[in-house]
Structure formats: structure tokens, C-alpha cells
Amino acid sequence: PVSGSETTGGVERYKYVHFRDGFSDGGNYPDVRSAFPDLWTADHRLRFQASFQSTWGDPSDEDFSKVFPKGSQTQVQLEVRGLRVKNLDTGEIQFSDAAGWCIYHFMTDHNGWNLPESVMDQDVWQYFSSVCRQTVQLATGGSERRYRLSGYYSLEDPLSDVTARMLATCD
């Protein structure tokens, strides 16, 4: 999503997902506001947090098990492939799975190595991130960026282990 935007997509006939990227008030969805007009206030805005809302319909009795095969046990899972990181070309903060930008973020973030940007060689990091974003052809056809990074780590994981795992994605 573009900064400050909301992506709304009909996944199927009875399900809709609304996603906000965290650059604006995250939970301020029209459906929520209209369902809880007296309860939803400015204090509920989830500022600077990515969020999503899913809307589920009510299919007819004969279609219910086709649409929701797990009935009341239906689970919602949303995967966001990317992290809000600094675009090293423009300086903007945006969602990305570009390995160079994600590793740079980990090196400078307070939850990572917390290095000041002034000690980071910007030319080297820009070159590294450009290599990561090169387009490579796939043997099965099509193309993708050379190095992408996704996954998770615990704040209890040793920083050196997390860094090694991140760098492993870059061959």
C-alpha cells in the first residue's frame, strides 16, 4: 500500500479485508465506526500501527458450509510481506521486503543493533540494496527480485543470530 492508504479487497463473495499500512489512524474503519458509534472515539485510532478489518457476510443456510467450511471455527490469517523500513534511495519510510533495506533497518533500529546512521556507509548500503532489488529470471518463467527477506525474530534472540539469518537470504 501507498503511505497513508487503505487497501480494500473483496476476497470472496462474503468476505472482505480492509488493510491500513500504519501511516495514518489504523483502526478508523467506517464499518467499525458505524457499528459502535458511541464507543469508537479518537482514543481508538491505533495511530502508526498497521491494521486490518475483515467483514464476513451471512450466506444462505444451504451455502453456509460451502463458504465457511469450518463454521464457527473459521480463522482469519493475514500475512504482510514486508516491514516499514527506510527506502535508501528516497529516505521515505515504506513497507518493503527488500533484504538490503530490512537489514539496514535492523542495524539502525533500537530493537536491533541500534547503530547511528552516521556510522553506516550510505554508498555501500545503497549499492547492496540495489543488488538485492535486481530482477532475475526464473527457470520456470517470469522474474522476481534477487533477494527478499521475510520471517520473524524474537527480541530475545541474540542479535548475531538474527543478523546471520538475514544475511543468509542474500546468498
PDB file of N, CA and C in Angstrom, residues 29 36 66 104-105 158 160-162:
ATOM      1  N   TYR A  29     -12.041   2.427  10.714  1.00  0.00           N
ATOM      2  CA  TYR A  29     -12.766   1.881   9.574  1.00  0.00           C
ATOM      3  C   TYR A  29     -14.236   2.277   9.643  1.00  0.00           C
ATOM      4  N   PHE A  36     -20.315   0.839  16.126  1.00  0.00           N
ATOM      5  CA  PHE A  36     -20.123   1.251  17.519  1.00  0.00           C
ATOM      6  C   PHE A  36     -19.989   2.774  17.610  1.00  0.00           C
ATOM      7  N   LYS A  66     -20.405 -24.246   2.413  1.00  0.00           N
ATOM      8  CA  LYS A  66     -19.527 -24.083   1.252  1.00  0.00           C
ATOM      9  C   LYS A  66     -18.633 -22.866   1.415  1.00  0.00           C
ATOM     10  N   TYR A 104      19.467  -3.083   6.832  1.00  0.00           N
ATOM     11  CA  TYR A 104      19.867  -1.742   7.261  1.00  0.00           C
ATOM     12  C   TYR A 104      18.994  -1.291   8.432  1.00  0.00           C
ATOM     13  N   HIS A 105      17.699  -1.526   8.313  1.00  0.00           N
ATOM     14  CA  HIS A 105      16.766  -1.171   9.382  1.00  0.00           C
ATOM     15  C   HIS A 105      17.148  -1.883  10.678  1.00  0.00           C
ATOM     16  N   PRO A 158      19.584 -13.727  20.091  1.00  0.00           N
ATOM     17  CA  PRO A 158      20.838 -12.969  20.013  1.00  0.00           C
ATOM     18  C   PRO A 158      20.922 -12.202  18.686  1.00  0.00           C
ATOM     19  N   SER A 160      23.370 -11.395  16.865  1.00  0.00           N
ATOM     20  CA  SER A 160      24.250 -12.015  15.870  1.00  0.00           C
ATOM     21  C   SER A 160      23.544 -13.151  15.128  1.00  0.00           C
ATOM     22  N   ASP A 161      22.690 -13.909  15.819  1.00  0.00           N
ATOM     23  CA  ASP A 161      21.935 -14.980  15.162  1.00  0.00           C
ATOM     24  C   ASP A 161      20.922 -14.417  14.172  1.00  0.00           C
ATOM     25  N   VAL A 162      20.223 -13.354  14.576  1.00  0.00           N
ATOM     26  CA  VAL A 162      19.238 -12.730  13.697  1.00  0.00           C
ATOM     27  C   VAL A 162      19.935 -12.174  12.457  1.00  0.00           C
TER      28      VAL A 162
END
